[in-house]
XYZ file of C-alpha atoms in Angstrom:
642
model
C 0.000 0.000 0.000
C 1.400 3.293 -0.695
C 0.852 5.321 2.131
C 0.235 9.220 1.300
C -0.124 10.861 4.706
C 2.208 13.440 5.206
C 3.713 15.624 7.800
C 5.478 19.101 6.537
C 6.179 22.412 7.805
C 4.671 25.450 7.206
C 3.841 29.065 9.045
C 0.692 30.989 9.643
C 0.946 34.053 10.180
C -1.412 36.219 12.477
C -2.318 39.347 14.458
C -0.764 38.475 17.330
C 0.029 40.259 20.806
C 3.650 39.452 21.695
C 4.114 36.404 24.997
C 6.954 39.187 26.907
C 9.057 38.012 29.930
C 8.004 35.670 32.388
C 7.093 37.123 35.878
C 10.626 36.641 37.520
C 9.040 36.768 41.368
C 8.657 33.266 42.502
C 4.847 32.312 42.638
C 4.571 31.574 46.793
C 0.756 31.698 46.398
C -1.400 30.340 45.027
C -2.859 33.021 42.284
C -7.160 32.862 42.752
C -8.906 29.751 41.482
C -12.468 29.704 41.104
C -12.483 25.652 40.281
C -12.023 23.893 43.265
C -15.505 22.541 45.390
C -15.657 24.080 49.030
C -14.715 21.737 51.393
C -18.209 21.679 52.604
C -19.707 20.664 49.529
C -17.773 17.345 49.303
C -20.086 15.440 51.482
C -22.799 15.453 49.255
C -20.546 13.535 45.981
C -20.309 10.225 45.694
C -17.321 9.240 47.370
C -14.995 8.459 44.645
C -15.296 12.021 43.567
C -15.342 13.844 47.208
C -12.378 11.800 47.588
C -10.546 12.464 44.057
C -11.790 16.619 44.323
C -10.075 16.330 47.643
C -6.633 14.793 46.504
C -3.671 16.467 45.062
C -5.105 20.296 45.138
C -2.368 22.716 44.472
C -0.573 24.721 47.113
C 1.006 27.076 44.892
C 2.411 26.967 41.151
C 6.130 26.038 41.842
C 8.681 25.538 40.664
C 6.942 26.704 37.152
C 6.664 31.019 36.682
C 3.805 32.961 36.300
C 3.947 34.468 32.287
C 1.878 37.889 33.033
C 3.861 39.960 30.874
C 1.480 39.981 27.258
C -0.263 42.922 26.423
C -3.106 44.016 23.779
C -1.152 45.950 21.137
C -1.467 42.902 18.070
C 0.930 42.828 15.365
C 1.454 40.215 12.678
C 3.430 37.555 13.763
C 5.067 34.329 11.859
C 4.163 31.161 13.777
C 5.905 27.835 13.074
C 3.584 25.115 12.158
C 3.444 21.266 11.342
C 0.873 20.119 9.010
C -0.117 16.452 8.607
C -2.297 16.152 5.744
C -3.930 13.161 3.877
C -6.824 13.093 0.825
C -9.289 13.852 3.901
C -7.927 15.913 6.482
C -5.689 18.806 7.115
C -4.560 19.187 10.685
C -2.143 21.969 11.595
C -0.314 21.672 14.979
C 1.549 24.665 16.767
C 4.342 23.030 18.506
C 5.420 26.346 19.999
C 2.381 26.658 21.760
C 1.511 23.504 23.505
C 1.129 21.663 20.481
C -2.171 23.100 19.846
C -4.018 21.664 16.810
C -4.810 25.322 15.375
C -7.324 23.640 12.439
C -8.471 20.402 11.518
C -9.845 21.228 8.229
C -12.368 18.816 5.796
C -11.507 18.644 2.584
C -14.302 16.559 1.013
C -16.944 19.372 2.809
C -14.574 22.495 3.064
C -15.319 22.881 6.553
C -13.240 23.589 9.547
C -14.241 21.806 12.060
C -12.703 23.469 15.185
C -13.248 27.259 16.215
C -10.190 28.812 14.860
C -8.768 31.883 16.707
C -8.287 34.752 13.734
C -5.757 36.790 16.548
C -3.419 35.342 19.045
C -4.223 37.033 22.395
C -2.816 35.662 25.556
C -5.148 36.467 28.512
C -5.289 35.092 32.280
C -7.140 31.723 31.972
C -3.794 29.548 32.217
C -2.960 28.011 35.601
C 0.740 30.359 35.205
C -1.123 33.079 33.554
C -0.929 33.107 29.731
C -3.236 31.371 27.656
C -5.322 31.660 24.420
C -8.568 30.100 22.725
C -9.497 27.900 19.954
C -8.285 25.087 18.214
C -7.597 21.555 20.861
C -5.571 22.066 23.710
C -3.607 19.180 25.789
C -4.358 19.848 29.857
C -1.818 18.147 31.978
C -0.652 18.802 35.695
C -3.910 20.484 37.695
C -6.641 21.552 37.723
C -7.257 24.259 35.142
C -5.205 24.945 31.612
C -1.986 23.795 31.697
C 1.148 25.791 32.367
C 2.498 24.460 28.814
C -0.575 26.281 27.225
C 1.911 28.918 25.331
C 5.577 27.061 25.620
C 7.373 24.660 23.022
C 6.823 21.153 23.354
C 9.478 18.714 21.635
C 7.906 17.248 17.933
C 9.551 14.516 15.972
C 8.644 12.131 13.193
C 7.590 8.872 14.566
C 6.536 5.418 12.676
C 2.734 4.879 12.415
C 1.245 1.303 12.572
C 0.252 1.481 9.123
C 3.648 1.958 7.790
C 3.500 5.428 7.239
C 4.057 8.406 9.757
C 3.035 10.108 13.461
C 3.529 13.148 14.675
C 4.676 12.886 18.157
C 4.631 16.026 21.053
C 5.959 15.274 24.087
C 7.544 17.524 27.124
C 7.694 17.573 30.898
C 5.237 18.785 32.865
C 6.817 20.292 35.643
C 4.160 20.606 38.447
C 3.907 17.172 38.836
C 7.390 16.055 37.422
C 5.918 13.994 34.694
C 7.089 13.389 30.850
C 3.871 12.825 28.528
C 2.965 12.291 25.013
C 0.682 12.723 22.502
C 1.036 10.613 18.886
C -0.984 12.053 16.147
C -1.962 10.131 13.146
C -3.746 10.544 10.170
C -4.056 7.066 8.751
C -4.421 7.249 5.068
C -7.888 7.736 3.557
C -9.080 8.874 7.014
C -11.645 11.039 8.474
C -10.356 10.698 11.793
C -7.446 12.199 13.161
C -6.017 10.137 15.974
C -4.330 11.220 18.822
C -2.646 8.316 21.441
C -1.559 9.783 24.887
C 0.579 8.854 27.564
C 1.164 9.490 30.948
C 4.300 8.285 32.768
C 5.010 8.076 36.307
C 8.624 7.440 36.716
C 8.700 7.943 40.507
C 8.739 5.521 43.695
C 5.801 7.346 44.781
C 2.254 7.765 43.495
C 1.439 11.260 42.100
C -1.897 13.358 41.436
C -2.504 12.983 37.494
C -5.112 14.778 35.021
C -6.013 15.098 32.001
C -8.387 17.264 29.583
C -8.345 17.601 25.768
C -10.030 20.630 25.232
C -11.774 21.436 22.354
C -13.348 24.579 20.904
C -15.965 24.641 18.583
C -18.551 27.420 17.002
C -21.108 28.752 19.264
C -24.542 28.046 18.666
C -23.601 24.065 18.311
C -26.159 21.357 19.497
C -23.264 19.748 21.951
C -24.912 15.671 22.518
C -22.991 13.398 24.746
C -24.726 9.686 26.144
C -25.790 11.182 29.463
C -29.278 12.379 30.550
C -27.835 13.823 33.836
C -24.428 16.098 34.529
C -22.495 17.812 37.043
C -23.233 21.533 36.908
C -20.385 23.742 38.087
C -20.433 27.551 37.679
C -18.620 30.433 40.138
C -20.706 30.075 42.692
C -18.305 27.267 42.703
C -20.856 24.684 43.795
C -20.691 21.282 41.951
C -24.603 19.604 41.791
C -26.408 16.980 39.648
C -28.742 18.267 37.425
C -30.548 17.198 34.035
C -28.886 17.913 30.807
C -30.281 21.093 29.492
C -31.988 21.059 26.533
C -30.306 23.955 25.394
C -27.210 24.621 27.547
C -25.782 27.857 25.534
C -29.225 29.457 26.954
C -27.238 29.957 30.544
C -26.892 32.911 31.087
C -23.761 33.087 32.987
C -20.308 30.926 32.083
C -20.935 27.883 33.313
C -19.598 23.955 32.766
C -21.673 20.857 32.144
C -19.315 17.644 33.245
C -22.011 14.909 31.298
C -21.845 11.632 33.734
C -21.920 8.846 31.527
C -22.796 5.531 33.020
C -19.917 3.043 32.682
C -21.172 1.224 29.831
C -21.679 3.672 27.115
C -19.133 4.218 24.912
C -17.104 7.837 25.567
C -18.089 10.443 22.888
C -19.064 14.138 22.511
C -19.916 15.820 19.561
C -21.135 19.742 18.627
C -23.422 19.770 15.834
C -25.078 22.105 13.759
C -28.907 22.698 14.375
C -29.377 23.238 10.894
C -27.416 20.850 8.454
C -26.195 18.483 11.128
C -22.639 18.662 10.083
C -19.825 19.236 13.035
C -17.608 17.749 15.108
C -17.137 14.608 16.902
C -14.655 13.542 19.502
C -14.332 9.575 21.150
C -12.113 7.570 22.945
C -11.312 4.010 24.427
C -13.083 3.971 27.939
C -10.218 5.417 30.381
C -10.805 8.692 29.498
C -14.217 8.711 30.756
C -15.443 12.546 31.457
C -16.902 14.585 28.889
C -17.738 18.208 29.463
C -18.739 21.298 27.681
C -18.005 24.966 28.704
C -20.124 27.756 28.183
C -19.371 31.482 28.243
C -23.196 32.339 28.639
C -25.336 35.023 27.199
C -24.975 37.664 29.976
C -22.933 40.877 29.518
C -20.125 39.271 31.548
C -19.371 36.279 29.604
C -19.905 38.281 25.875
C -17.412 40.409 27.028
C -14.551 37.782 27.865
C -15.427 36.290 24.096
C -14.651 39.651 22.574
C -11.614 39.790 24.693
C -10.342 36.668 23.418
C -10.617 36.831 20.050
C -12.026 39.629 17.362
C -15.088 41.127 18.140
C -17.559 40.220 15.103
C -15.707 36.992 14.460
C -17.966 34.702 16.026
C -18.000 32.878 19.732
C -17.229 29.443 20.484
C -17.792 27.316 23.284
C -15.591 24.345 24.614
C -16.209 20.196 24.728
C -13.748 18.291 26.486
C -12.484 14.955 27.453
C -10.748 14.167 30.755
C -9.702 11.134 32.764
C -11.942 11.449 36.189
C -15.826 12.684 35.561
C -15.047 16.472 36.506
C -12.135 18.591 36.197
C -12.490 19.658 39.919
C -10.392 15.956 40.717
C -7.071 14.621 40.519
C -6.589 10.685 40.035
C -3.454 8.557 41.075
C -0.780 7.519 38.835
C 0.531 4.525 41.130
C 4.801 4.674 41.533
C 5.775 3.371 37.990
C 3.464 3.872 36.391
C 1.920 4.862 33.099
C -1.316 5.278 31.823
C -2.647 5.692 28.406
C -5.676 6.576 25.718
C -6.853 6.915 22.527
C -8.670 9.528 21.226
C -10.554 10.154 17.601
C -11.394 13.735 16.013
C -13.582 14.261 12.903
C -16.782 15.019 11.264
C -19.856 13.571 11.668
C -23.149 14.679 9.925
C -26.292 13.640 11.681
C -29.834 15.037 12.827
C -28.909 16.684 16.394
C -30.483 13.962 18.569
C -28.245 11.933 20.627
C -29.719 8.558 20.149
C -29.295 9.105 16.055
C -25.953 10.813 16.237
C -24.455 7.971 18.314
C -25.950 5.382 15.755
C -24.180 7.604 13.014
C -21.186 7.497 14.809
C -21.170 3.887 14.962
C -21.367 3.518 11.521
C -18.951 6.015 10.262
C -16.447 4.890 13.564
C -17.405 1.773 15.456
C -16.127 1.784 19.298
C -13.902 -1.553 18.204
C -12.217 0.601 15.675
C -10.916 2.547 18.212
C -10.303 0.108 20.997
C -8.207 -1.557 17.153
C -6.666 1.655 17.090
C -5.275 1.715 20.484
C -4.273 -1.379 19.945
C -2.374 -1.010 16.838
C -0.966 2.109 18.272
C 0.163 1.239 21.469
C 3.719 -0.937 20.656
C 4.179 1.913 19.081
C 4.651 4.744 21.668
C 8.003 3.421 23.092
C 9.311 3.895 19.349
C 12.309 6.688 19.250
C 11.277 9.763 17.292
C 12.942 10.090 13.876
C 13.373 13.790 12.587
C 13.122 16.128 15.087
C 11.506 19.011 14.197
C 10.482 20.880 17.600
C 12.241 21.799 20.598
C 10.804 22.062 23.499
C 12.482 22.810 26.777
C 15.498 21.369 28.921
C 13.764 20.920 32.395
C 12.837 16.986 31.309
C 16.719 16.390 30.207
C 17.558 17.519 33.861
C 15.482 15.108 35.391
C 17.147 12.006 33.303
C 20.351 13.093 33.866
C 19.550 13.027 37.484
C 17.748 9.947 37.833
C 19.181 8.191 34.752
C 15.420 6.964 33.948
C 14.838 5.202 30.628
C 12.231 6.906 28.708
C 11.173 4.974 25.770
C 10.200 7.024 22.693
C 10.239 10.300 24.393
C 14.256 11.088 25.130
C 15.361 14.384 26.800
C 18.533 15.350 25.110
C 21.288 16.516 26.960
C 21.819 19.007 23.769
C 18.405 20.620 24.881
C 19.813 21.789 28.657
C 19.822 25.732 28.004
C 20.825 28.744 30.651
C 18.042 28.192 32.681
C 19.393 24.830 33.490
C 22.761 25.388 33.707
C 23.237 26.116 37.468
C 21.153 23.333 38.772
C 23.563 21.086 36.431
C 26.155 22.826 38.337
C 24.871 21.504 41.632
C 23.822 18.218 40.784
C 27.585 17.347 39.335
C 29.397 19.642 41.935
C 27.979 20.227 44.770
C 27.047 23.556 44.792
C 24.822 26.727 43.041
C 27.090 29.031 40.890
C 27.373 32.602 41.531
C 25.990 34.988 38.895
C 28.488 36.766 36.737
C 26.254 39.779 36.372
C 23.352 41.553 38.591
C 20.471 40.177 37.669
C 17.286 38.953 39.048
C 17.643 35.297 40.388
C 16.642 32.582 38.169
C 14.142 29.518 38.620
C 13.510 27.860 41.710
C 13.687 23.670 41.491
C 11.620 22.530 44.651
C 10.900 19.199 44.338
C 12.625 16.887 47.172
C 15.482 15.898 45.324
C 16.475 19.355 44.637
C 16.040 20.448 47.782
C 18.170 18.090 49.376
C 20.747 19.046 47.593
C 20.125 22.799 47.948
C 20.402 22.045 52.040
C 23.986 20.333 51.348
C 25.876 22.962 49.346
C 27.901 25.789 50.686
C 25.292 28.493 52.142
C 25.790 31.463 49.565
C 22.821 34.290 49.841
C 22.233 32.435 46.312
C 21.686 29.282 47.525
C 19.588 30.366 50.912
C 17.160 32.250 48.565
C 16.699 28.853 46.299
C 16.508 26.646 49.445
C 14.124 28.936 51.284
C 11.275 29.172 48.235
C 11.824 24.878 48.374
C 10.956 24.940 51.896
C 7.959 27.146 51.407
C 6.926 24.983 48.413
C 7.168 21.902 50.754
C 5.025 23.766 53.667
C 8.439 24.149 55.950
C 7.167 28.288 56.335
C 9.424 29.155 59.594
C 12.202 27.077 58.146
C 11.776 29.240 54.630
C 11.929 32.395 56.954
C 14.697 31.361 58.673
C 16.568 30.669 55.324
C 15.649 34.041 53.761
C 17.007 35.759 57.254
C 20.306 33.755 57.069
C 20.657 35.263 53.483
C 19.625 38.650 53.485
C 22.496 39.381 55.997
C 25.407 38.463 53.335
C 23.222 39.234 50.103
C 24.623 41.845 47.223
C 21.263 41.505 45.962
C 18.665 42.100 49.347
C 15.480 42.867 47.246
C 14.719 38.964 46.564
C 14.866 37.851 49.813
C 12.925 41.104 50.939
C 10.054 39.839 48.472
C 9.890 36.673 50.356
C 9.858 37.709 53.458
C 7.385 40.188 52.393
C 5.073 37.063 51.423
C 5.363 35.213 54.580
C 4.420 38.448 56.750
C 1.133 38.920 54.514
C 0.644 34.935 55.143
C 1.022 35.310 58.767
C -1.296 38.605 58.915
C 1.432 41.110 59.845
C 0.126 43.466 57.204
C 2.495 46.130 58.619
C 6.167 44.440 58.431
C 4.932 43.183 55.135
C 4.582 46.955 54.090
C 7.708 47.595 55.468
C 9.133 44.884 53.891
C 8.181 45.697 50.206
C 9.100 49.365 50.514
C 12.937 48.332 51.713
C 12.802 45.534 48.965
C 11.535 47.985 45.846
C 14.089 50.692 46.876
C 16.664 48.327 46.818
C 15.690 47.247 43.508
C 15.641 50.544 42.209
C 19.552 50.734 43.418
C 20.552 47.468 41.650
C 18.952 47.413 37.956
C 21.021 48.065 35.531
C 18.908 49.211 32.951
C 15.040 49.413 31.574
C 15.508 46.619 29.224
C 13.136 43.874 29.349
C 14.611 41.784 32.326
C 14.317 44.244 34.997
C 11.598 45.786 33.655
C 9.818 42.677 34.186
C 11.225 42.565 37.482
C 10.572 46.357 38.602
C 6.881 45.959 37.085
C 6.297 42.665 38.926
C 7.693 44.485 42.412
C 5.722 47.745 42.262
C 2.539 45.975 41.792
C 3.052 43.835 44.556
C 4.436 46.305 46.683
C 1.868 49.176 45.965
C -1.165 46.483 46.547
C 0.664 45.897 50.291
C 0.558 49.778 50.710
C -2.252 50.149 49.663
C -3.525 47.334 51.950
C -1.703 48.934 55.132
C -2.934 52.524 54.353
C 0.952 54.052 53.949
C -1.004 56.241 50.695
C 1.854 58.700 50.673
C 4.807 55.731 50.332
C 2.486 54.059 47.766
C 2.249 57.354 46.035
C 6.560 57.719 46.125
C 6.380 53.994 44.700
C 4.124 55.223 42.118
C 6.903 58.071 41.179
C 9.762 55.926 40.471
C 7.783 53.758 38.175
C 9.224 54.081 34.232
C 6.532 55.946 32.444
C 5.796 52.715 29.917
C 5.321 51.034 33.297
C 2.578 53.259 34.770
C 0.718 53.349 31.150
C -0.069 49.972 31.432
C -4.025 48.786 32.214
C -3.116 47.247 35.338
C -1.126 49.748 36.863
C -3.798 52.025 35.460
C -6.530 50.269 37.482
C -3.925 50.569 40.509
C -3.373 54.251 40.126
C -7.301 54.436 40.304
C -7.201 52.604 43.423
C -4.550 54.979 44.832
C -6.535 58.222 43.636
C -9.354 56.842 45.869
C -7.057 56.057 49.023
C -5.968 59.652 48.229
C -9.800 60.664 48.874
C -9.922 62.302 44.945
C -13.044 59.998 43.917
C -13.230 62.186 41.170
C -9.826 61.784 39.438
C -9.998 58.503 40.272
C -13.410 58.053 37.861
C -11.373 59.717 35.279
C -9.479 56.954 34.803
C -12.120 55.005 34.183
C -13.679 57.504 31.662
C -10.095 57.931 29.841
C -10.206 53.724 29.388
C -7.790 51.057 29.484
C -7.227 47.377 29.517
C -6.001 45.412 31.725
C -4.230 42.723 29.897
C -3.670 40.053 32.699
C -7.046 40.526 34.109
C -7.598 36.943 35.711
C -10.485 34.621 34.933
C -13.211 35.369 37.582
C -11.841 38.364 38.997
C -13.963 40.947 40.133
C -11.692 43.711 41.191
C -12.229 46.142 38.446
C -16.108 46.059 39.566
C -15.510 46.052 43.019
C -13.319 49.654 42.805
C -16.140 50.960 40.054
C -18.431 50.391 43.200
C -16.590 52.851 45.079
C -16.617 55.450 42.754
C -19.216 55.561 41.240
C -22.998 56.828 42.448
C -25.061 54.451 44.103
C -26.736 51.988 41.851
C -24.642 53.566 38.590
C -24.224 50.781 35.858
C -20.404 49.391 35.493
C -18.878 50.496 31.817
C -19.757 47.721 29.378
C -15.993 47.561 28.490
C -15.095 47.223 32.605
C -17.690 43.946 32.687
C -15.943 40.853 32.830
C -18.556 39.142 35.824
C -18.951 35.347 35.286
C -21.795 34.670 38.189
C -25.237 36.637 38.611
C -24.787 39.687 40.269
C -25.393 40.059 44.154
């Protein structure tokens, strides 16, 4: 058989707001998450659930960075693309951005059958900030949209098991210090794209896992999946069984539907037209057993965050998903070596929106044993060393192997891909100790798993290394001991405004709102004394500082320091939205109500407003006359209004 599938490169090129630095302040907390089930509301889930929404919950985002520093301005931009592409299907992957399958395109029908972004536009929704919509996204680590939602993943040619070719992604996720893959292939003559995924575990330990392929399609879809009841979670952030809607895009605030499907009916979700019938559909063998859509609602709120995202006029979408436990409020666990893995189909299906006749139609144009084949056939491949390479991702996963020497099977971390942001954690795993820096600069990554901390409590106790060890201890829940590390540095430190930060942190944590004030002010006037320059690395760091420091001001009343904060600020700093919104904030502490309005009337945007945030409403409230409307533009609520 000659097998015509192929895989290429290519570039698309769109308006596109440009990623900028990563926050360089460690995360210590946890930034606000609106999915997670009060504690309270567990006892009334069945107990497999109560017990998985209970297990392996976050306690902050370490040792990955928060990536808050995007804006709006949009300019064209060049992205690198693989293509794999048979007489059916055109699928193009961004393996610079997650390995997000931008299109998956019909030829026989012309359609596209995703909802493809026109604009990239990072906003908030990631757990680490940064994120964007459309297109099928792979959601590993936690709760929420992966951290790897805009970084590289590694892409190689792989062999398919029908003698032609796979497109393999694969990276490590670093939250839970797991390597995973995802095989894509387009078997000749197909309809289907598939996609095989694994999970590995190479720890003597068990670990939280998850797992959601998310999916966006056109709004205004009929979404069917084999369930006549669901799991109903909006941000009231209460989780309870209720019917399937007839009609769920009629909420009218953002709200998720997790279908439960009873164990014997095959996994599938699809998002149809009303009309013609025509749209997508997306199954899998039985492990990965939730199915979900996401809604964005038809109040002012949710409209709002669609424009955001995306071009206003160019159409909404909503999301249908796929995830290993029923809900994406729960964790499950990967036993100590471990591995677990899936296969998943995407294509077309045309049938009349009614669930019992588009699951019939599904059978017929996919059977459930093709898959289960599929998997099968697929499976002795995954272990199968890539070929080509033709994406690099990062070098956190070849740290790991050279520290553990683990065998990893068709996904290998090259030593060749270890980069700066490696290189003095190489440095103390081969000699003992943390490198100084040969420049000012702000510190680099913290590692905090166990390992890495061990060794950070064994080498020579530089400032350098005290700073490092005291965010691992802080990771692990070891606060005082953190503190204590922090202290123990900031008496030798060139550099005092890191370990000020910290500090800083664990005041707020503890409630002494004043030394934390105190704290920030010494730590942003030292960093004002260091930088070097405005370029973008202590930009990023000065930005990151003043907010922080300003909010803690704020917070302890000091107006007139948060006002001399405000003054030392570069210009480009205090134009943008956020620091905009915080200037308002400080015109009201500075009882001028009015000028603080007029910043609301002159507009602005802020770009890293978070995902179920209401702080811009909350200050409006304050300004504004009693029962006065919030500014359409301002109105990002995602839960009726109290």
């Amino acid at each position: 058989m000659v097998i015509v599938t192929t895989i290429r490169r290519d570039v698309l090129t769109l308006p596109a707001a440009p990623l900028g630095p990563d926050n360089p302040l460690p995360p210590l907390r946890l930034p606000h998450e609106v999915h997670r089930v009060d504690v309270q509301d567990r006892d009334d889930l069945p107990r497999d659930m109560a017990r998985q929404a209970g297990y392996g919950q976050l306690g902050s985002l370490l040792p990955v960075r928060v990536r808050d520093g995007y804006g709006r301005e949009r300019a064209p931009r060049r992205f690198e693309t693989l293509v794999i592409e048979n007489d059916r299907l055109r699928v193009t992957v961004l393996p610079g951005l997650g390995g997000r399958v931008a299109s998956l395109f019909h030829k026989p029908t012309g359609r596209e059958l995703l909802y493809r972004n026109p604009v990239f536009q990072p906003a908030n929704f990631a757990l680490n900030g940064a994120w964007f919509s459309g297109g099928i996204e792979w959601n590993i680590g936690a709760t929420g949209h992966t951290t790897l939602s805009c970084a590289p993943l590694h892409a190689a040619r792989v062999p398919a098991p029908d003698g032609g070719e796979m497109l393999r992604l694969w990276e490590w996720e670093r939250l839970r210090d797991l390597p995973f893959q995802v095989d894509l292939w387009l078997p000749d003559g197909s309809d289907f794209l598939y996609a095989g995924v694994r999970i590995r575990n190479p720890h003597q330990r068990p670990v939280p896992g998850y797992w959601w392929s998310n999916t966006a399609v056109p709004e205004g879809r009929r979404v069917l999946a084999p369930a006549e009841e669901a799991w109903q979670f909006g941000h009231e952030r209460r989780l309870r069984r209720v019917p399937v809607p007839p009609d769920p895009l009629d909420s009218p605030h953002a709200t998720d539907y997790f279908y439960d499907l009873p164990d014997t009916r095959r996994r599938w979700i699809a998002a149809l037209d009303p009309d013609d019938g025509h749209g997508l559909v997306q199954a899998s063998t039985d492990l990965l057993r939730g199915r979900k859509l996401f809604v964005w609602g038809t109040g002012s709120g949710g409209r709002r965050w669609q424009d955001w995202l995306t071009e206003p006029g160019t159409g909404g979408y909503c999301e249908i998903q796929a995830g290993l436990a029923r809900t994406q409020l729960e964790h499950v666990r990967l036993d100590a070596e471990s591995e677990v893995a899936w296969l998943e189909a995407y294509g077309p299906l045309a049938a009349t929106p009614v669930m019992a006749e588009a699951e019939a139609r599904l059978e017929a144009v996919l059977p459930r044993a093709a898959v289960d084949e599929a998997y099968a056939a697929w499976k002795p491949y995954a272990d199968t060393e890539p070929g080509e390479i033709l994406a690099t991702g990062s070098g956190w996963g070849a740290l790991e192997v050279l520290r553990a020497d683990w065998k990893l099977p068709g996904t290998p971390f090259a030593e060749s891909t270890l980069g700066e942001a490696q290189a003095p954690w190489l440095e103390l795993l081969r000699a003992g100790s943390l490198p100084e820096p040969r420049r000012v600069r702000p510190p680099g990554e913290t590692l905090v798993a166990p390992h890495w901390r061990d060794m950070l409590e064994t080498a020579p106790a530089t400032p350098l290394t005290e700073y490092h060890l005291g965010v691992a201890q802080w990771h692990a829940g070891d606060r005082a001991q953190a503190v204590r590390s922090w202290e123990r540095g900031l008496e030798l430190a060139p550099s005092r405004w890191p370990l000020l930060r910290c500090l800083a942190v664990a005041d707020q944590v503890t409630g002494n709102r004043e030394r934390a004030a105190d704290r920030y002010a010494d730590a942003f006037d030292d960093l004002c004394h260091e930088r070097r320059d405005d370029g973008e690395t202590w930009t990023a760091a000065t930005a990151a500082l003043a907010r922080e420091t300003l909010e803690a001001l704020l917070a302890a009343g000091r107006t007139a320091e948060a006002r001399a904060v405000w003054e030392r600020l570069y210009p480009a700093i205090r134009a943008r939205g956020r620091f905009r919104l915080i200037e308002a904030a400080l015109l009201l502490a500075e009882e001028r109500p009015e000028a603080a309005r007029a910043v609301f009337e002159e507009g602005f945007e802020v770009a890293d407003l978070r995902e179920g945030t209401e702080a811009i409403g909350d200050l409006w409230s304050r300004i504004s006359s009693p029962g006065e409307p919030l500014l359409p533009r301002y109105d990002f609520r995602m839960r009726p209004r109290t």
